[in-house]
């Protein structure tokens, strides 16, 4: 995206990243209330910049009234563009953002683009070689399951870029699905823990030529339900 686009390839059902599902500590939880239902996400303490930024924007009301402005079936649903709050029908969206970007926090191989991953959108490499994240735009991976041959092709391309697909990742993309071609290129900072069925309903709506839903899908509000100990400490230190 400056249009904040997530790269789509042709290769390209509720479930958590396995590593996140094993976490026993209290995590930061955000509820995303939409016009199609609620989605709850857990944020990663391992991506503190993105975690704290998302929590800050949620509590400021930044996301309230925004749209899921880019939706691609079997790939992802994207939101967070502040311009979408006042968008007219068929207006192209994706350029809106806050006035800063975030340094990437890639967490391969522990966290990757499995189905339900929450990640930050960003501008393309040609104008953003440091792969810095958008300050506000995010996406939730819906993806699809991959067969071994397709995954081997993706893995070969990743190896050329210095990115390694672990055996666990290879297995999970077959069993659960996702968007492996994004690994090591976009920052994952959370995971859907409830309401993946809502995300999947959103991904199937009718869209226009710019992948914007014909009928607006609005974020009514986002709410911080709890903060991890690390996020609490970061909030105190920032005051």
XYZ file of N, CA and C in Angstrom:
717
model
N 0.859 -1.162 0.000
C 0.000 0.000 0.000
C 0.895 1.210 0.000
N 2.373 2.691 -1.236
C 1.421 3.516 -0.535
C 0.209 3.286 -1.345
N 0.112 2.210 -1.883
C -1.017 1.436 -1.366
C -0.431 0.260 -0.622
N -0.884 0.069 0.618
C -0.290 -0.951 1.477
C -0.834 -2.313 1.080
N -0.124 -2.978 0.205
C -0.582 -4.240 -0.348
C 0.160 -5.410 0.256
N -0.572 -6.503 0.475
C 0.074 -7.754 0.817
C 0.151 -8.558 -0.460
N 1.330 -9.033 -0.781
C 1.574 -9.731 -2.042
C 0.716 -10.983 -2.166
N -0.008 -11.124 -3.251
C -0.856 -12.281 -3.510
C -0.249 -13.139 -4.613
N -0.210 -14.464 -4.397
C 0.232 -15.375 -5.452
C -0.847 -16.414 -5.685
N -0.836 -16.994 -6.850
C -1.861 -17.959 -7.220
C -1.809 -19.201 -6.336
N -0.592 -19.600 -5.922
C -0.485 -20.777 -5.055
C -1.335 -20.661 -3.814
N -1.093 -19.400 -3.709
C -2.007 -19.222 -2.661
C -3.317 -19.761 -3.276
N -9.733 -23.656 9.360
C -10.476 -23.443 8.988
C -10.536 -22.955 10.351
N -11.359 -22.733 13.441
C -10.662 -21.715 14.251
C -9.443 -22.375 14.835
N -8.328 -21.685 14.881
C -7.062 -22.322 15.085
C -6.021 -21.284 15.450
N -5.070 -21.651 16.280
C -4.004 -20.749 16.669
C -2.683 -21.223 16.091
N -1.728 -20.278 15.951
C -0.370 -20.694 15.663
C 0.021 -21.663 16.770
N 0.521 -22.848 16.445
C 0.828 -23.828 17.484
C 1.676 -23.280 18.610
N 2.721 -22.501 18.290
C 3.584 -21.960 19.335
C 2.815 -21.024 20.251
N 1.910 -20.237 19.686
C 1.122 -19.325 20.501
C 0.121 -20.077 21.354
N -0.420 -21.147 20.804
C -1.415 -21.923 21.542
C -0.826 -22.537 22.801
N 0.491 -22.740 22.821
C 1.139 -23.364 23.968
C 1.460 -22.361 25.068
N 1.302 -21.090 24.815
C 1.640 -20.080 25.792
C 0.737 -20.205 27.005
N 1.351 -20.192 28.199
C 0.592 -20.323 29.441
C 0.413 -18.986 30.143
N 1.226 -17.993 29.775
C 1.150 -16.711 30.460
C -0.034 -15.895 29.961
N -0.375 -14.876 30.723
C -1.473 -13.978 30.350
C -1.028 -13.117 29.179
N -1.778 -13.156 28.109
C -1.443 -12.395 26.924
C -2.340 -11.173 26.796
N -1.914 -10.218 25.989
C -2.769 -9.080 25.672
C -3.841 -9.553 24.704
N -5.096 -9.214 25.010
C -6.231 -9.655 24.195
C -7.020 -8.437 23.724
N -7.354 -8.411 22.445
C -8.176 -7.342 21.872
C -9.405 -7.959 21.221
N -10.560 -7.369 21.494
C -11.807 -7.768 20.829
C -12.089 -6.804 19.686
N -12.309 -7.361 18.506
C -12.657 -6.579 17.314
C -14.129 -6.833 17.014
N -14.969 -5.850 17.301
C -16.402 -5.984 17.021
C -16.674 -5.453 15.618
N -17.224 -6.300 14.759
C -17.512 -5.901 13.391
C -19.001 -6.068 13.098
N -19.408 -5.551 11.976
C -20.804 -5.666 11.572
C -21.157 -7.086 11.142
N -20.166 -7.973 11.100
C -20.431 -9.374 10.767
C -20.144 -10.307 11.944
N -19.792 -9.731 13.103
C -19.506 -10.550 14.271
C -18.197 -10.135 14.928
N -17.868 -10.782 16.033
C -16.682 -10.417 16.813
C -15.511 -11.363 16.548
N -14.315 -10.780 16.578
C -13.058 -11.526 16.462
C -12.194 -11.125 17.651
N -11.624 -12.115 18.339
C -10.701 -11.830 19.433
C -9.302 -12.266 19.020
N -8.328 -11.401 19.300
C -6.946 -11.688 18.933
C -6.054 -11.596 20.162
N -5.050 -12.469 20.228
C -4.008 -12.412 21.253
C -2.761 -11.824 20.614
N -2.104 -10.908 21.318
C -0.929 -10.234 20.782
C 0.356 -10.860 21.324
N 1.410 -10.783 20.541
C 2.670 -11.423 20.887
C 3.582 -10.471 21.654
N 4.016 -10.882 22.829
C 5.013 -10.109 23.573
C 6.346 -10.108 22.850
N 6.569 -11.096 21.982
C 7.811 -11.172 21.224
C 7.908 -10.092 20.142
N 6.804 -9.390 19.864
C 6.805 -8.271 18.918
C 6.344 -7.024 19.670
N 7.145 -6.543 20.632
C 6.690 -5.481 21.530
C 6.340 -4.167 20.859
N 7.069 -3.786 19.813
C 6.749 -2.523 19.145
C 5.364 -2.578 18.523
N 5.092 -3.667 17.827
C 3.794 -3.813 17.177
C 2.680 -4.028 18.207
N 2.955 -4.810 19.226
C 1.973 -5.027 20.302
C 1.572 -3.707 20.937
N 2.557 -2.930 21.384
C 2.258 -1.688 22.092
C 1.581 -0.669 21.183
N 2.000 -0.623 19.922
C 1.378 0.310 18.983
C -0.083 -0.042 18.751
N -0.360 -1.335 18.569
C -1.740 -1.767 18.334
C -2.603 -1.456 19.554
N -2.103 -1.750 20.731
C -2.860 -1.464 21.961
C -3.132 0.037 22.089
N -2.137 0.849 21.785
C -2.303 2.304 21.861
C -3.395 2.788 20.912
N -3.362 2.307 19.680
C -4.353 2.734 18.700
C -5.748 2.234 19.058
N -5.830 1.009 19.563
C -7.137 0.479 19.988
C -7.725 1.361 21.084
N -6.925 1.672 22.090
C -7.437 2.452 23.223
C -7.750 3.887 22.839
N -7.128 4.403 21.805
C -7.415 5.765 21.350
C -8.674 5.850 20.508
N -9.236 4.679 20.122
C -10.414 4.662 19.251
C -10.076 4.798 17.785
N -8.788 4.659 17.454
C -8.356 4.854 16.070
C -9.095 3.943 15.098
N -9.342 2.707 15.490
C -9.929 1.733 14.572
C -11.450 1.780 14.530
N -12.068 2.420 15.488
C -13.531 2.432 15.547
C -14.104 3.153 14.330
N -14.951 2.468 13.590
C -15.557 3.052 12.405
C -14.789 2.824 11.116
N -13.629 2.164 11.194
C -12.889 1.848 9.967
C -13.500 0.631 9.282
N -13.093 0.395 8.059
C -13.617 -0.716 7.270
C -12.563 -1.795 7.057
N -13.019 -3.006 6.800
C -12.168 -4.003 6.166
C -12.228 -3.657 4.687
N -11.190 -2.933 4.234
C -11.252 -2.314 2.908
C -10.670 -3.182 1.804
N -9.965 -4.258 2.169
C -9.377 -5.144 1.148
C -9.570 -6.580 1.597
N -10.278 -7.358 0.789
C -10.666 -8.723 1.158
C -10.416 -9.639 -0.032
N -9.630 -10.690 0.182
C -9.348 -11.647 -0.884
C -9.602 -13.051 -0.349
N -10.542 -13.737 -0.965
C -10.918 -15.069 -0.511
C -9.726 -16.022 -0.549
N -9.607 -16.834 0.477
C -8.529 -17.814 0.631
C -7.152 -17.149 0.703
N -7.112 -15.900 1.185
C -5.846 -15.205 1.359
C -5.849 -14.405 2.669
N -6.584 -13.267 2.700
C -6.574 -12.455 3.909
C -7.666 -11.393 3.863
N -7.915 -10.790 5.056
C -8.808 -9.636 5.167
C -7.989 -8.515 5.801
N -8.122 -7.312 5.262
C -7.251 -6.203 5.660
C -8.059 -4.995 6.098
N -7.587 -4.330 7.161
C -8.260 -3.145 7.670
C -7.265 -2.158 8.248
N -7.808 -1.120 8.902
C -6.971 -0.159 9.603
C -6.679 1.132 8.874
N -7.207 1.319 7.667
C -6.999 2.563 6.925
C -7.911 3.634 7.521
N -7.373 4.703 8.143
C -8.227 5.725 8.742
C -9.102 6.457 7.733
N -8.678 6.508 6.463
C -9.486 7.167 5.433
C -10.800 6.434 5.189
N -10.858 5.157 5.576
C -12.061 4.366 5.310
C -13.239 4.794 6.179
N -12.981 5.557 7.245
C -14.076 5.996 8.118
C -15.074 6.873 7.370
N -14.592 7.630 6.406
C -15.454 8.568 5.685
C -15.538 8.235 4.198
N -15.163 7.030 3.823
C -15.111 6.661 2.402
C -16.497 6.544 1.786
N -16.619 7.004 0.558
C -17.858 6.854 -0.191
C -17.794 5.527 -0.940
N -18.941 5.006 -1.414
C -18.935 3.731 -2.143
C -17.959 3.741 -3.309
N -17.244 2.643 -3.477
C -16.282 2.423 -4.562
C -15.034 3.302 -4.493
N -14.874 4.088 -3.438
C -13.641 4.848 -3.275
C -12.474 3.881 -3.061
N -11.376 4.097 -3.782
C -10.198 3.256 -3.585
C -9.557 3.587 -2.247
N -9.262 2.565 -1.485
C -8.669 2.744 -0.165
C -7.342 1.994 -0.076
N -6.602 2.270 0.961
C -5.323 1.595 1.168
C -4.163 2.538 1.363
N -4.338 3.841 1.056
C -3.260 4.811 1.213
C -3.238 5.438 2.603
N -4.329 5.339 3.343
C -4.417 5.998 4.640
C -3.566 5.319 5.692
N -2.998 6.119 6.587
C -2.136 5.569 7.630
C -1.928 6.630 8.696
N -1.251 6.269 9.776
C -0.781 7.246 10.742
C 0.531 7.829 10.197
N 1.121 8.763 10.922
C 2.281 9.483 10.377
C 3.611 8.855 10.757
N 3.624 7.541 10.955
C 4.872 6.855 11.276
C 4.775 5.409 10.828
N 5.921 4.774 10.728
C 5.984 3.339 10.434
C 6.759 2.653 11.562
N 6.770 1.319 11.554
C 7.424 0.546 12.597
C 8.512 -0.338 12.007
N 9.627 -0.435 12.712
C 10.674 -1.358 12.294
C 10.145 -2.782 12.376
N 10.519 -3.641 11.425
C 9.984 -5.011 11.407
C 10.440 -5.813 12.622
N 9.610 -6.778 12.999
C 9.932 -7.713 14.071
C 9.607 -9.126 13.571
N 10.442 -9.620 12.688
C 10.220 -10.940 12.115
C 10.542 -12.014 13.156
N 9.670 -12.999 13.263
C 9.774 -13.992 14.329
C 9.875 -15.416 13.801
N 10.344 -15.566 12.575
C 10.577 -16.888 11.982
C 11.681 -17.583 12.770
N 11.586 -18.850 13.082
C 10.545 -19.793 12.628
C 9.429 -20.039 13.644
N 9.450 -19.351 14.790
C 8.432 -19.660 15.801
C 7.041 -19.204 15.380
N 6.957 -18.036 14.760
C 5.656 -17.515 14.345
C 5.669 -17.275 12.841
N 4.620 -17.699 12.182
C 4.582 -17.627 10.723
C 3.140 -17.452 10.267
N 2.950 -17.345 8.947
C 1.649 -16.939 8.398
C 0.660 -18.094 8.281
N 0.469 -18.783 9.373
C -0.545 -19.824 9.424
C -1.927 -19.170 9.488
N -2.927 -19.924 9.157
C -4.303 -19.443 9.192
C -4.601 -18.791 10.529
N -5.158 -17.557 10.492
C -5.502 -16.825 11.701
C -4.440 -15.877 12.201
N -3.268 -15.827 11.544
C -2.210 -14.914 11.972
C -2.649 -13.464 11.782
N -2.296 -12.616 12.742
C -2.533 -11.178 12.670
C -1.196 -10.507 12.365
N -1.150 -9.704 11.314
C 0.118 -9.127 10.885
C -0.062 -7.699 10.391
N 1.067 -7.003 10.241
C 1.063 -5.610 9.804
C 1.253 -5.513 8.301
N 0.425 -4.719 7.670
C 0.603 -4.427 6.246
C 1.768 -3.453 6.090
N 2.213 -3.265 4.882
C 3.305 -2.322 4.625
C 3.375 -1.998 3.143
N 4.180 -0.977 2.823
C 4.441 -0.646 1.434
C 5.414 -1.651 0.831
N 5.434 -1.718 -0.490
C 6.243 -2.706 -1.196
C 7.740 -2.412 -1.080
N 8.559 -3.438 -1.368
C 9.999 -3.331 -1.199
C 10.630 -2.231 -2.047
N 10.067 -1.937 -3.199
C 10.700 -0.961 -4.080
C 10.711 0.442 -3.477
N 9.749 0.741 -2.598
C 9.727 2.043 -1.915
C 9.974 1.889 -0.419
N 10.126 0.657 0.032
C 10.266 0.371 1.456
C 11.256 -0.778 1.653
N 12.518 -0.580 1.261
C 13.484 -1.675 1.317
C 13.751 -2.197 2.726
N 13.484 -1.386 3.748
C 13.681 -1.831 5.126
C 12.496 -2.655 5.633
N 11.466 -2.777 4.791
C 10.282 -3.579 5.114
C 9.620 -3.124 6.426
N 9.554 -1.814 6.589
C 8.919 -1.242 7.769
C 7.401 -1.396 7.670
N 6.779 -1.616 8.794
C 5.339 -1.872 8.831
C 4.531 -0.580 8.844
N 3.337 -0.656 8.290
C 2.365 0.416 8.452
C 2.122 0.655 9.941
N 1.888 1.903 10.310
C 1.592 2.198 11.700
C 0.224 1.734 12.128
N -0.711 1.574 11.181
C -2.070 1.217 11.594
C -2.733 0.102 10.798
N -2.329 -0.121 9.551
C -3.021 -1.133 8.756
C -2.549 -2.545 9.117
N -3.491 -3.453 9.186
C -3.226 -4.829 9.601
C -4.005 -5.786 8.703
N -3.669 -7.072 8.801
C -4.452 -8.077 8.095
C -4.508 -9.352 8.915
N -5.555 -10.127 8.653
C -5.729 -11.446 9.262
C -5.679 -12.476 8.144
N -4.801 -13.452 8.287
C -4.629 -14.481 7.257
C -5.783 -15.483 7.319
N -6.404 -15.720 6.194
C -7.370 -16.814 6.058
C -6.700 -17.961 5.302
N -6.107 -17.650 4.156
C -5.281 -18.610 3.435
C -6.005 -19.866 2.996
N -5.226 -20.876 2.646
C -5.753 -22.181 2.274
C -4.686 -23.229 2.556
N -5.092 -24.483 2.532
C -4.145 -25.573 2.761
C -3.302 -25.808 1.508
N -2.068 -26.186 1.733
C -1.130 -26.417 0.651
C -0.749 -27.887 0.568
N -0.560 -28.369 -0.650
C -0.032 -29.707 -0.850
C 1.491 -29.673 -0.789
N 2.122 -30.833 -0.605
C 3.588 -30.890 -0.490
C 4.331 -30.276 -1.670
N 3.861 -30.523 -2.880
C 4.575 -30.015 -4.055
C 4.540 -28.490 -4.109
N 3.380 -27.899 -3.783
C 3.270 -26.436 -3.762
C 4.162 -25.837 -2.680
N 4.197 -26.489 -1.526
C 5.035 -25.999 -0.434
C 6.520 -26.090 -0.774
N 6.900 -27.145 -1.468
C 8.302 -27.267 -1.868
C 8.695 -26.123 -2.801
N 7.752 -25.724 -3.660
C 8.018 -24.610 -4.567
C 8.189 -23.311 -3.779
N 7.300 -23.080 -2.809
C 7.411 -21.886 -1.968
C 8.719 -21.921 -1.176
N 9.038 -23.078 -0.608
C 10.260 -23.216 0.187
C 11.500 -22.916 -0.643
N 11.506 -23.360 -1.884
C 12.641 -23.102 -2.761
C 12.837 -21.599 -2.982
N 11.732 -20.874 -3.174
C 11.812 -19.419 -3.363
C 12.272 -18.742 -2.083
N 11.808 -19.238 -0.930
C 12.217 -18.658 0.336
C 13.706 -18.845 0.572
N 14.210 -20.012 0.258
C 15.629 -20.292 0.457
C 16.488 -19.329 -0.356
N 16.013 -18.963 -1.533
C 16.743 -18.011 -2.365
C 16.809 -16.637 -1.703
N 15.830 -16.352 -0.828
C 15.791 -15.087 -0.093
C 16.381 -15.214 1.306
N 16.961 -16.382 1.602
C 17.560 -16.578 2.911
C 16.566 -16.876 4.013
N 15.369 -17.335 3.667
C 14.325 -17.659 4.637
C 14.158 -19.172 4.670
N 14.142 -19.728 5.863
C 14.046 -21.179 5.997
C 12.653 -21.603 6.470
N 12.047 -22.541 5.773
C 10.775 -23.123 6.198
C 11.087 -24.385 7.004
N 10.776 -24.343 8.285
C 11.070 -25.487 9.142
C 10.142 -26.655 8.834
N 10.489 -27.827 9.354
C 9.648 -29.003 9.170
C 8.275 -28.787 9.793
N 8.235 -28.080 10.936
C 6.955 -27.804 11.582
C 6.093 -26.899 10.728
N 6.684 -25.881 10.142
C 5.949 -24.990 9.253
C 5.406 -25.754 8.052
N 6.257 -26.602 7.465
C 5.860 -27.394 6.298
C 4.644 -28.255 6.639
N 4.649 -28.849 7.817
C 3.530 -29.690 8.254
C 2.278 -28.864 8.523
N 2.442 -27.727 9.210
C 1.287 -26.904 9.586
C 0.591 -26.291 8.379
N 1.352 -25.876 7.370
C 0.721 -25.301 6.180
C -0.093 -26.346 5.416
N 0.270 -27.596 5.536
C -0.536 -28.648 4.932
C -1.787 -28.934 5.759
N -1.632 -28.955 7.080
C -2.740 -29.320 7.957
C -3.725 -28.186 8.193
N -3.205 -26.959 8.364
C -4.058 -25.843 8.754
C -4.238 -24.783 7.668
N -3.249 -24.636 6.801
C -3.326 -23.615 5.764
C -2.752 -22.287 6.208
N -2.622 -21.383 5.257
C -2.089 -20.065 5.553
C -1.566 -19.392 4.302
N -0.547 -18.561 4.469
C 0.049 -17.809 3.361
C 1.563 -17.822 3.518
N 2.219 -18.950 3.258
C 3.650 -19.086 3.533
C 4.543 -18.144 2.755
N 4.096 -17.659 1.602
C 4.938 -16.766 0.806
C 5.177 -15.421 1.478
N 4.434 -15.122 2.552
C 4.620 -13.858 3.282
C 5.646 -13.967 4.402
N 6.050 -15.172 4.737
C 6.964 -15.373 5.864
C 8.292 -14.647 5.656
N 8.745 -13.993 6.736
C 10.006 -13.276 6.681
C 9.947 -11.976 5.923
N 8.743 -11.546 5.543
C 8.577 -10.313 4.772
C 7.599 -9.342 5.432
N 6.711 -9.854 6.246
C 5.724 -9.048 6.964
C 5.733 -9.468 8.434
N 5.536 -8.509 9.326
C 5.617 -8.784 10.754
C 4.308 -9.333 11.300
N 4.377 -10.515 11.884
C 3.257 -11.104 12.612
C 3.326 -10.612 14.051
N 2.191 -10.130 14.581
C 2.217 -9.674 15.969
C 1.052 -10.220 16.800
N 0.303 -11.179 16.255
C -0.790 -11.763 17.019
C -1.447 -12.900 16.274
N -2.536 -13.398 16.856
C -3.247 -14.543 16.300
C -4.695 -14.524 16.746
N -5.598 -14.876 15.857
C -7.015 -15.014 16.214
C -7.168 -16.170 17.200
N -7.858 -15.918 18.301
C -8.136 -16.972 19.272
C -9.629 -17.276 19.369
N -10.441 -16.433 18.767
C -11.889 -16.658 18.745
C -12.481 -15.841 17.612
N -13.422 -16.414 16.877
C -14.083 -15.679 15.809
C -13.458 -15.857 14.443
N -12.683 -16.923 14.265
C -12.129 -17.168 12.936
C -13.237 -17.416 11.923
N -14.360 -17.924 12.392
C -15.502 -18.113 11.494
C -15.988 -16.776 10.942
N -15.863 -15.720 11.730
C -16.254 -14.380 11.267
C -15.295 -13.912 10.174
N -14.002 -14.104 10.403
C -13.010 -13.728 9.389
C -13.260 -14.472 8.085
N -13.662 -15.726 8.206
C -13.911 -16.517 7.005
C -15.181 -16.080 6.286
N -16.174 -15.607 7.024
C -17.357 -15.045 6.376
C -16.992 -13.767 5.630
N -16.166 -12.951 6.267
C -15.763 -11.690 5.638
C -15.013 -11.953 4.330
N -14.159 -12.974 4.302
C -13.325 -13.211 3.113
C -14.142 -13.604 1.887
N -15.368 -14.069 2.088
C -16.165 -14.556 0.964
C -17.147 -13.527 0.411
N -17.173 -12.303 0.966
C -18.152 -11.323 0.484
C -17.785 -10.853 -0.919
N -18.765 -10.324 -1.621
C -18.547 -9.820 -2.965
C -17.740 -8.533 -2.909
N -16.735 -8.419 -3.793
C -15.854 -7.258 -3.814
C -15.803 -6.622 -5.201
N -15.264 -5.394 -5.256
C -15.116 -4.716 -6.545
C -13.726 -5.006 -7.132
N -13.354 -4.294 -8.158
C -12.085 -4.542 -8.841
C -10.872 -4.248 -7.963
N -11.059 -3.483 -6.888
C -9.969 -3.142 -5.978
C -10.003 -3.993 -4.707
N -10.790 -5.075 -4.738
C -10.924 -6.007 -3.612
C -11.614 -5.380 -2.402
N -12.286 -4.267 -2.616
C -13.069 -3.664 -1.538
C -14.473 -4.273 -1.543
N -14.968 -4.686 -0.365
C -16.328 -5.233 -0.314
C -17.360 -4.261 -0.869
N -18.298 -4.798 -1.640
C -19.364 -3.963 -2.204
C -20.196 -3.352 -1.085
N -20.532 -4.162 -0.087
C -21.225 -3.660 1.096
C -20.208 -3.518 2.219
N -20.144 -2.346 2.806
C -19.125 -2.063 3.806
C -19.181 -3.034 4.986
N -17.998 -3.485 5.392
C -17.846 -4.299 6.600
C -17.078 -3.434 7.588
N -17.754 -2.990 8.618
C -17.210 -1.979 9.514
C -16.734 -2.568 10.825
N -15.636 -2.003 11.327
C -15.225 -2.254 12.702
C -16.029 -1.307 13.582
N -16.947 -1.855 14.336
C -17.771 -1.018 15.206
C -16.900 -0.407 16.297
N -16.121 -1.264 16.940
C -15.156 -0.804 17.940
C -14.152 -1.911 18.214
N -13.000 -1.500 18.713
C -12.029 -2.453 19.254
C -11.846 -2.135 20.732
N -11.664 -3.195 21.519
C -11.528 -3.045 22.962
C -10.366 -3.886 23.476
N -9.550 -3.292 24.337
C -8.494 -4.050 25.001
C -9.120 -4.772 26.188
N -9.138 -6.100 26.131
C -9.735 -6.889 27.212
C -8.740 -7.161 28.329
N -7.470 -7.311 27.975
C -6.442 -7.511 29.000
C -5.075 -7.235 28.405
N -4.121 -6.930 29.280
C -2.742 -6.693 28.884
C -1.846 -7.727 29.545
N -0.849 -8.174 28.810
C 0.155 -9.055 29.389
C 0.985 -8.258 30.397
N 1.724 -8.967 31.231
C 2.589 -8.287 32.196
C 3.608 -7.413 31.485
N 4.142 -7.926 30.383
C 5.132 -7.154 29.630
C 4.515 -5.884 29.057
N 3.285 -5.979 28.565
C 2.609 -4.809 28.008
C 2.255 -3.813 29.106
N 1.882 -4.311 30.273
C 1.603 -3.424 31.409
C 2.853 -2.635 31.806
N 3.982 -3.348 31.857
C 5.232 -2.690 32.223
C 5.631 -1.651 31.188
N 5.447 -1.976 29.909
C 5.789 -1.044 28.837
C 4.914 0.200 28.917
N 3.651 0.016 29.260
C 2.731 1.151 29.381
C 3.169 2.061 30.532
N 3.578 1.485 31.659
C 4.030 2.277 32.805
C 5.317 3.028 32.456
N 6.204 2.369 31.751
C 7.488 2.999 31.403
C 7.312 4.164 30.441
N 6.252 4.106 29.623
C 6.004 5.142 28.633
C 5.415 6.406 29.240
N 4.868 6.303 30.452
C 4.233 7.456 31.083
C 5.273 8.389 31.691
